[in-house]
Short mmCIF file of C-alpha atoms and ligand atoms in Angstrom, two decimals:
data_model
loop_
_atom_site.label_atom_id
_atom_site.label_comp_id
_atom_site.label_asym_id
_atom_site.label_seq_id
_atom_site.Cartn_x
_atom_site.Cartn_y
_atom_site.Cartn_z
CA UNK I 1 108.54 64.08 116.15
CA UNK I 2 105.41 64.52 114.28
CA UNK I 3 102.29 64.69 116.46
CA UNK I 4 99.36 63.64 114.27
CA UNK I 5 96.77 64.82 116.79
CA UNK I 6 98.09 68.43 116.44
CA UNK I 7 97.92 68.54 112.64
CA UNK I 8 94.89 70.71 111.91
CA UNK I 9 96.19 72.69 108.97
CA UNK I 10 95.20 71.54 105.54
CA UNK I 11 98.35 72.33 103.73
CA UNK I 12 96.52 73.27 100.57
CA UNK I 13 94.39 75.83 102.51
CA UNK I 14 96.44 78.64 104.13
CA UNK I 15 94.65 80.81 106.59
CA UNK I 16 95.61 83.95 104.51
CA UNK I 17 97.21 84.38 101.18
CA UNK I 18 99.42 87.33 100.08
CA UNK I 19 98.60 87.73 96.46
CA UNK I 20 101.55 89.06 94.44
CA UNK I 21 100.92 88.25 90.82
CA UNK I 22 103.27 89.93 88.26
CA UNK I 23 103.82 89.58 84.63
CA UNK I 24 106.80 87.40 85.22
CA UNK I 25 105.45 84.99 87.96
CA UNK I 26 102.99 84.44 90.58
CA UNK I 27 104.84 85.18 93.81
CA UNK I 28 101.76 84.77 96.02
CA UNK I 29 102.54 82.93 99.26
CA UNK I 30 100.61 81.40 102.08
CA UNK I 31 100.28 82.37 105.69
CA UNK I 32 99.48 79.40 107.90
CA UNK I 33 98.16 80.32 111.31
CA UNK I 34 97.43 77.69 113.96
CA UNK I 35 98.72 76.06 117.17
CA UNK I 36 101.69 73.66 116.99
CA UNK I 37 102.72 74.31 113.41
CA UNK I 38 106.37 74.08 114.36
CA UNK I 39 105.81 70.39 115.00
CA UNK I 40 103.98 69.84 111.71
CA UNK I 41 106.22 67.69 109.61
CA UNK I 42 103.52 67.47 106.85
CA UNK I 43 103.40 71.17 106.48
CA UNK I 44 107.20 71.72 106.60
CA UNK I 45 107.74 68.83 104.17
CA UNK I 46 105.23 70.11 101.69
CA UNK I 47 106.85 73.61 101.71
CA UNK I 48 110.51 72.31 101.47
CA UNK I 49 110.49 69.13 99.48
CA UNK I 50 113.96 67.88 99.54
CA UNK I 51 115.71 71.13 99.75
CA UNK I 52 118.54 72.01 102.15
CA UNK I 53 117.89 74.46 104.95
CA UNK I 54 119.80 77.23 106.62
CA UNK I 55 117.96 77.85 109.81
CA UNK I 56 118.49 81.06 111.66
CA UNK I 57 117.37 81.72 115.16
CA UNK I 58 118.75 83.45 118.39
CA UNK I 59 120.17 82.19 121.63
CA UNK I 60 116.79 82.51 123.37
CA UNK I 61 114.69 80.81 120.70
CA UNK I 62 117.23 78.07 120.14
CA UNK I 63 116.72 76.93 123.79
CA UNK I 64 112.90 76.90 123.39
CA UNK I 65 112.15 75.64 119.84
CA UNK I 66 115.20 74.63 117.87
CA UNK I 67 114.88 70.88 118.73
CA UNK I 68 111.29 70.81 117.76
CA UNK I 69 111.91 72.35 114.32
CA UNK I 70 115.10 70.46 113.78
CA UNK I 71 113.13 67.18 114.28
CA UNK I 72 110.48 67.97 111.73
CA UNK I 73 113.12 68.89 109.15
CA UNK I 74 114.17 65.20 109.19
CA UNK I 75 117.54 63.41 109.54
CA UNK I 76 118.13 63.08 105.78
CA UNK I 77 118.06 66.75 104.92
CA UNK I 78 121.16 68.97 104.92
CA UNK I 79 120.38 71.50 107.66
CA UNK I 80 122.79 74.22 109.03
CA UNK I 81 121.86 76.26 112.09
CA UNK I 82 123.01 79.78 112.82
CA UNK I 83 122.34 81.15 116.31
CA UNK I 84 122.47 84.96 116.62
CA UNK I 85 122.82 86.97 119.67
CA UNK I 86 119.36 88.09 120.93
CA UNK I 87 118.35 91.76 120.73
CA UNK I 88 117.70 94.74 118.59
CA UNK I 89 121.19 95.99 119.27
CA UNK I 90 122.50 93.01 117.17
CA UNK I 91 120.42 93.64 114.19
CA UNK I 92 123.61 94.71 112.48
CA UNK I 93 125.91 94.12 109.60
CA UNK I 94 127.78 91.73 111.89
CA UNK I 95 124.82 89.43 112.46
CA UNK I 96 123.98 89.64 108.74
CA UNK I 97 127.53 88.63 107.94
CA UNK I 98 127.35 85.78 110.40
CA UNK I 99 124.42 84.34 108.50
CA UNK I 100 126.10 84.64 105.17
CA UNK I 101 129.39 83.33 106.37
CA UNK I 102 127.83 80.25 107.85
CA UNK I 103 125.74 79.59 104.60
CA UNK I 104 128.88 79.96 102.53
CA UNK I 105 131.14 77.98 104.68
CA UNK I 106 128.72 75.16 104.75
CA UNK I 107 128.47 75.21 100.89
CA UNK I 108 124.83 76.05 100.61
CA UNK I 109 123.51 76.66 97.12
CA UNK I 110 120.90 78.94 95.74
CA UNK I 111 118.38 76.24 96.10
CA UNK I 112 118.77 76.32 99.99
CA UNK I 113 115.79 77.70 101.80
CA UNK I 114 116.58 80.01 104.77
CA UNK I 115 114.21 79.74 107.77
CA UNK I 116 113.86 82.55 110.17
CA UNK I 117 112.78 81.11 113.66
CA UNK I 118 112.13 84.03 115.93
CA UNK I 119 110.73 87.54 116.28
CA UNK I 120 111.03 90.48 113.95
CA UNK I 121 114.74 90.91 114.51
CA UNK I 122 115.61 87.32 113.42
CA UNK I 123 113.09 87.59 110.58
CA UNK I 124 114.44 90.90 109.15
CA UNK I 125 118.09 89.79 109.41
CA UNK I 126 117.39 86.40 107.86
CA UNK I 127 115.21 87.74 105.03
CA UNK I 128 117.93 90.22 104.07
CA UNK I 129 120.53 87.45 104.15
CA UNK I 130 118.33 85.35 101.92
CA UNK I 131 117.67 88.28 99.58
CA UNK I 132 121.35 88.68 98.96
CA UNK I 133 122.70 85.08 99.35
CA UNK I 134 124.09 84.11 95.87
CA UNK I 135 121.91 86.95 94.48
CA UNK I 136 118.74 85.66 96.17
CA UNK I 137 117.49 82.50 97.89
CA UNK I 138 113.97 81.51 99.19
CA UNK I 139 113.15 81.91 102.79
CA UNK I 140 110.26 80.91 105.19
CA UNK I 141 109.20 82.98 108.15
CA UNK I 142 108.40 81.18 111.37
CA UNK I 143 107.38 84.18 113.57
CA UNK I 144 107.44 83.58 117.42
CA UNK I 145 106.45 86.94 118.78
CA UNK I 146 102.99 88.56 118.48
CA UNK I 147 104.62 91.47 116.60
CA UNK I 148 106.28 89.21 114.09
CA UNK I 149 103.05 87.12 113.59
CA UNK I 150 100.83 90.15 112.95
CA UNK I 151 103.35 92.33 110.96
CA UNK I 152 107.07 91.76 110.31
CA UNK I 153 106.88 88.22 108.81
CA UNK I 154 104.37 89.25 106.22
CA UNK I 155 105.20 91.71 103.39
CA UNK I 156 108.86 91.09 102.47
CA UNK I 157 110.47 94.06 104.17
CA UNK I 158 113.90 92.76 105.34
CA UNK I 159 116.94 94.56 106.66
CA UNK I 160 119.20 95.66 109.46
CA UNK I 161 119.89 98.84 111.37
CA UNK I 162 122.73 101.27 110.92
CA UNK I 163 124.21 103.64 113.51
CA UNK I 164 122.70 106.44 111.33
CA UNK I 165 119.10 104.94 111.72
CA UNK I 166 116.66 102.17 111.82
CA UNK I 167 116.34 99.54 109.12
CA UNK I 168 118.44 101.70 106.71
CA UNK I 169 119.99 98.78 104.95
CA UNK I 170 117.72 96.12 103.48
CA UNK I 171 115.76 94.74 100.56
CA UNK I 172 112.19 93.90 99.67
CA UNK I 173 112.30 90.03 99.52
CA UNK I 174 109.02 88.17 100.08
CA UNK I 175 109.09 84.78 101.87
CA UNK I 176 107.84 81.73 100.20
CA UNK I 177 105.63 81.01 103.17
CA UNK I 178 104.87 82.15 106.67
CA UNK I 179 104.29 79.48 109.27
CA UNK I 180 102.77 81.13 112.27
CA UNK I 181 102.58 78.84 115.27
CA UNK I 182 100.41 80.63 117.82
CA UNK I 183 101.30 78.23 120.65
CA UNK I 184 104.86 79.83 120.65
CA UNK I 185 103.30 82.94 122.17
CA UNK I 186 102.77 80.98 125.41
CA UNK I 187 106.47 81.44 126.26
CA UNK I 188 106.54 85.18 125.24
CA UNK I 189 107.15 87.67 127.99
CA UNK I 190 104.39 90.31 128.84
CA UNK I 191 106.53 93.16 127.75
CA UNK I 192 107.24 91.57 124.35
CA UNK I 193 103.64 90.57 123.95
CA UNK I 194 102.42 94.21 124.62
CA UNK I 195 104.97 95.50 121.99
CA UNK I 196 103.11 93.37 119.44
CA UNK I 197 99.78 94.77 120.61
CA UNK I 198 100.96 98.22 119.54
CA UNK I 199 101.12 96.99 115.87
CA UNK I 200 97.71 95.21 116.35
CA UNK I 201 95.83 98.42 117.34
CA UNK I 202 97.60 100.19 114.46
CA UNK I 203 95.69 98.06 111.89
CA UNK I 204 92.36 99.17 113.44
CA UNK I 205 93.31 102.81 113.35
CA UNK I 206 94.55 102.74 109.70
CA UNK I 207 92.26 100.22 108.12
CA UNK I 208 89.35 98.89 110.00
CA UNK I 209 87.33 100.81 112.46
CA UNK I 210 85.22 97.76 113.39
CA UNK I 211 88.47 95.86 114.38
CA UNK I 212 89.52 98.93 116.40
CA UNK I 213 86.28 98.74 118.33
CA UNK I 214 86.61 94.97 118.69
CA UNK I 215 90.10 95.48 120.20
CA UNK I 216 89.00 98.25 122.50
CA UNK I 217 85.99 96.09 123.73
CA UNK I 218 88.18 92.97 124.14
CA UNK I 219 91.45 94.58 125.58
CA UNK I 220 91.25 92.56 128.78
CA UNK I 221 90.66 89.30 127.00
CA UNK I 222 93.57 90.08 124.63
CA UNK I 223 95.76 90.88 127.55
CA UNK I 224 94.84 87.56 129.16
CA UNK I 225 95.76 86.01 125.79
CA UNK I 226 92.29 84.49 125.31
CA UNK I 227 92.87 81.98 122.48
CA UNK I 228 89.71 82.98 120.67
CA UNK I 229 90.51 86.59 120.69
CA UNK I 230 94.05 86.07 119.84
CA UNK I 231 93.33 83.77 116.95
CA UNK I 232 90.87 86.29 115.43
CA UNK I 233 93.31 89.16 116.12
CA UNK I 234 96.28 87.52 114.39
CA UNK I 235 94.22 86.42 111.34
CA UNK I 236 92.55 89.91 110.92
CA UNK I 237 95.98 91.61 111.10
CA UNK I 238 97.51 89.33 108.62
CA UNK I 239 94.42 89.78 106.31
CA UNK I 240 94.83 93.59 106.45
CA UNK I 241 98.57 93.48 105.94
CA UNK I 242 98.22 90.91 103.01
CA UNK I 243 95.67 93.16 101.39
CA UNK I 244 97.80 96.37 101.67
CA UNK I 245 100.91 94.62 100.47
CA UNK I 246 99.14 92.98 97.69
CA UNK I 247 98.00 96.36 96.42
CA UNK I 248 101.44 98.10 96.92
CA UNK I 249 104.39 95.71 97.49
CA UNK I 250 107.13 98.18 97.37
CA UNK I 251 105.61 101.13 99.09
CA UNK I 252 104.92 103.41 96.25
CA UNK I 253 101.77 104.66 97.83
CA UNK I 254 99.18 102.93 100.14
CA UNK I 255 101.60 100.72 101.93
CA UNK I 256 103.13 103.67 103.71
CA UNK I 257 100.01 103.86 106.03
CA UNK I 258 101.46 100.68 107.76
CA UNK I 259 104.03 103.04 109.12
CA UNK I 260 101.56 105.02 111.34
CA UNK I 261 103.63 106.05 114.46
CA UNK I 262 106.83 104.72 112.94
CA UNK I 263 108.43 108.06 111.76
CA UNK I 264 108.37 109.16 115.45
CA UNK I 265 108.90 105.58 116.74
CA UNK I 266 112.12 105.01 114.75
CA UNK I 267 113.54 108.37 116.08
CA UNK I 268 112.89 107.24 119.56
CA UNK I 269 114.40 103.81 119.01
CA UNK I 270 117.56 105.32 117.48
CA UNK I 271 117.97 108.16 120.06
CA UNK I 272 117.42 105.90 123.14
CA UNK I 273 119.87 103.31 121.67
CA UNK I 274 118.66 100.29 119.79
CA UNK I 275 117.30 97.69 122.26
CA UNK I 276 116.42 100.18 125.05
CA UNK I 277 112.82 100.83 123.82
CA UNK I 278 111.27 97.78 122.12
CA UNK I 279 110.11 98.59 118.57
CA UNK I 280 106.45 98.17 119.53
CA UNK I 281 106.81 100.53 122.52
CA UNK I 282 108.27 103.18 120.35
CA UNK I 283 105.54 102.71 117.80
CA UNK I 284 102.97 103.04 120.63
CA UNK I 285 104.29 106.49 121.69
CA UNK I 286 104.74 107.41 118.04
CA UNK I 287 101.14 106.44 117.22
CA UNK I 288 99.82 108.56 120.05
CA UNK I 289 101.73 111.63 118.69
CA UNK I 290 100.28 111.01 115.08
CA UNK I 291 96.80 110.54 116.58
CA UNK I 292 97.10 113.72 118.62
CA UNK I 293 98.05 115.66 115.54
CA UNK I 294 95.11 114.07 113.64
CA UNK I 295 92.76 115.23 116.44
CA UNK I 296 94.18 118.68 116.44
CA UNK I 297 93.58 118.83 112.66
CA UNK I 298 89.97 117.86 113.09
CA UNK I 299 90.28 114.49 111.20
CA UNK I 300 89.19 112.36 114.05
CA UNK I 301 87.37 112.86 117.33
CA UNK I 302 89.18 113.06 120.56
CA UNK I 303 87.15 109.95 121.69
CA UNK I 304 89.40 107.95 119.48
CA UNK I 305 92.51 109.27 121.17
CA UNK I 306 90.95 108.58 124.57
CA UNK I 307 90.18 104.98 123.61
CA UNK I 308 93.61 104.50 122.24
CA UNK I 309 95.31 105.91 125.41
CA UNK I 310 93.20 103.65 127.71
CA UNK I 311 94.00 100.61 125.48
CA UNK I 312 97.70 101.26 125.39
CA UNK I 313 97.75 101.87 129.16
CA UNK I 314 95.97 98.53 129.63
CA UNK I 315 99.04 96.92 128.12
CA UNK I 316 101.57 99.08 130.08
CA UNK I 317 102.62 100.60 126.71
CA UNK I 318 104.22 104.13 126.66
CA UNK I 319 101.88 106.92 125.65
CA UNK I 320 104.46 109.56 125.23
CA UNK I 321 108.10 109.70 124.18
CA UNK I 322 110.95 110.13 126.70
CA UNK I 323 111.38 113.79 127.87
CA UNK I 324 114.77 113.93 126.30
CA UNK I 325 113.08 113.85 122.97
CA UNK I 326 112.57 117.49 122.15
CA UNK I 327 111.27 118.73 118.84
CA UNK I 328 114.81 119.43 117.77
CA UNK I 329 115.90 115.85 118.57
CA UNK I 330 112.89 114.44 116.80
CA UNK I 331 113.47 116.57 113.58
CA UNK I 332 117.16 115.72 113.53
CA UNK I 333 116.61 111.96 113.91
CA UNK I 334 113.71 111.97 111.40
CA UNK I 335 115.74 113.52 108.70
CA UNK I 336 117.36 110.17 108.37
CA UNK I 337 114.06 108.25 107.86
CA UNK I 338 113.57 106.20 104.85
CA UNK I 339 110.38 108.07 104.02
CA UNK I 340 112.18 111.37 103.67
CA UNK I 341 111.55 112.60 100.10
CA UNK I 342 113.48 115.58 98.57
CA UNK I 343 114.64 116.39 102.07
CA UNK I 344 111.10 116.49 103.48
CA UNK I 345 110.03 114.28 106.36
CA UNK I 346 106.76 112.50 105.61
CA UNK I 347 104.30 111.40 108.29
CA UNK I 348 101.35 109.10 108.43
CA UNK I 349 98.28 110.65 109.90
CA UNK I 350 94.68 109.45 110.35
CA UNK I 351 92.14 110.95 107.92
CA UNK I 352 89.36 109.22 109.71
CA UNK I 353 89.07 106.24 112.06
CA UNK I 354 90.18 103.37 109.76
CA UNK I 355 91.81 105.46 107.26
CA UNK I 356 95.17 107.02 106.96
CA UNK I 357 97.28 109.15 104.57
CA UNK I 358 100.82 110.31 104.02
CA UNK I 359 101.31 113.96 105.05
CA UNK I 360 104.36 116.18 104.40
CA UNK I 361 103.44 119.40 106.07
CA UNK I 362 103.52 118.74 109.80
CA UNK I 363 104.98 121.73 111.42
CA UNK I 364 107.33 122.05 114.36
CA UNK I 365 104.60 123.59 116.52
CA UNK I 366 102.30 120.56 115.75
CA UNK I 367 104.98 118.25 116.94
CA UNK I 368 105.73 120.45 119.93
CA UNK I 369 102.01 120.33 120.88
CA UNK I 370 101.92 116.50 121.14
CA UNK I 371 104.98 116.10 123.32
P1 NAD C 1 112.41 90.63 118.80
O1 NAD C 1 112.58 89.79 117.61
O2 NAD C 1 113.61 91.33 119.34
O3 NAD C 1 111.82 89.71 119.87
C1 NAD C 1 111.50 90.23 121.15
C2 NAD C 1 112.08 89.34 122.29
O4 NAD C 1 111.29 88.20 122.40
C3 NAD C 1 113.52 88.72 121.94
O5 NAD C 1 114.26 88.79 123.13
C4 NAD C 1 113.30 87.38 121.52
O6 NAD C 1 114.33 86.52 121.67
C5 NAD C 1 112.12 86.98 122.36
N1 NAD C 1 111.19 85.93 121.86
C6 NAD C 1 110.73 85.86 120.54
N2 NAD C 1 109.85 84.84 120.53
C7 NAD C 1 109.73 84.29 121.74
C8 NAD C 1 108.96 83.25 122.29
N3 NAD C 1 108.04 82.64 121.61
N4 NAD C 1 109.01 83.01 123.59
C9 NAD C 1 110.00 83.71 124.40
N5 NAD C 1 110.71 84.72 123.98
C10 NAD C 1 110.61 84.99 122.61
O7 NAD C 1 111.38 91.78 118.62
P2 NAD C 1 110.01 91.82 117.74
O8 NAD C 1 109.08 92.77 118.60
O9 NAD C 1 109.49 90.39 117.43
O10 NAD C 1 110.43 92.47 116.36
C11 NAD C 1 110.86 93.84 116.42
C12 NAD C 1 111.63 93.96 115.14
O11 NAD C 1 110.80 93.82 114.06
C13 NAD C 1 112.18 95.36 114.98
O12 NAD C 1 113.61 95.25 114.53
C14 NAD C 1 111.40 96.04 113.91
O13 NAD C 1 112.12 96.91 113.16
C15 NAD C 1 111.07 94.84 113.07
N6 NAD C 1 109.83 94.96 112.26
C16 NAD C 1 109.89 94.61 110.96
C17 NAD C 1 108.75 94.81 110.21
C18 NAD C 1 108.84 94.39 108.75
O14 NAD C 1 107.90 94.64 107.96
N7 NAD C 1 109.79 93.67 108.30
C19 NAD C 1 107.58 95.30 110.75
C20 NAD C 1 107.54 95.56 112.03
C21 NAD C 1 108.68 95.46 112.80
N1 LIG C 2 105.65 97.57 108.87
C1 LIG C 2 105.55 98.39 107.75
C2 LIG C 2 105.43 97.50 106.44
O1 LIG C 2 105.53 96.34 106.50
O2 LIG C 2 105.30 98.16 105.50
#
């Protein structure tokens, strides 16, 4: 049911726009950020017109939000629903095949719009399915975790894991819109919320020192999910990500800085077994490692590291990798990272607070020193 009192978004004015103009077409898309957008029939209607929908979610989210979204899609529209098993360990070829098989069996056409209702796992799988369905269909991201709202729903990286490593199979495929209903965070568990906070502080470190300071100063309010702090935080992260993606959609250069902590983090996720450490937890530990190396190289002051550690501890995020992760284990796992070039592992380090760069010359002893 449409709830008119909750409609605050002017559909012609998104909160943030990802600008992706090219010679062939303007592929820019809006990010709408507000409370109760999942119930906003006006917004969904304006994005979809009369197009059919293949709605993908998981067995946790379906209990919480499927009825609400199904209701605003309307009774007259063809809608298929695919419910995946919940968890990073299911971000696999099998889940990807489940989405495609359902869409094919239900005779969807290229004009169908896929909708990803869920966190980063559902978003990445659905986006990849949309990228490859009949050689490419549109999709809309409806992120329901903090991590997905500030990061994974924006920028068009889609994909699945492989036993050989994290996100090794995928495609760049931009959504046609991101509908970010901040009220969904009310049902998100503390551990999952904290995992999103790891990606939030990343933006301050790599791109905006004032935002870093804001987060350090407002850690407790953020932890308490203060609506004002949360709204500003989500919008600022989306602005930064939209700006970076607009400048370098396919990670030929600057976009790589969004991977601060990820080279180490992906190795942790893989070695611990997908789903054991949440992505954001692994990124937190990886970000500390990258920050320690940056301090040791004299690029940033140790005060930044101290602030980062206190901040992460406030959210019960891990500040170091598991003890089983020796230098050798890291190096072996990182050889399979997507950023490896000519056999060389590439790392993201801080060049100053609010700025980062890709570096290829991190030595074994530098890694050993931050374990
Ligand atoms: P997730 O999708 O596994 O969600 C975490 C948990 O929260 C799941 O159990 C989920 O069912 C549950 N959940 C989601 N929304 C909820 C809600 N509103 N209420 C209650 N429970 C809810 O994990 P995530 O942290 O959202 O995403 C991590 C994934 O995102 C990783 O696979 C990572 O690789 C990917 N990622 C992708 C990008 C990108 O650019 N594409 C960027 C960062 C991360
Ligand atoms: N999360 C890294 C990126 O989107 O590029």
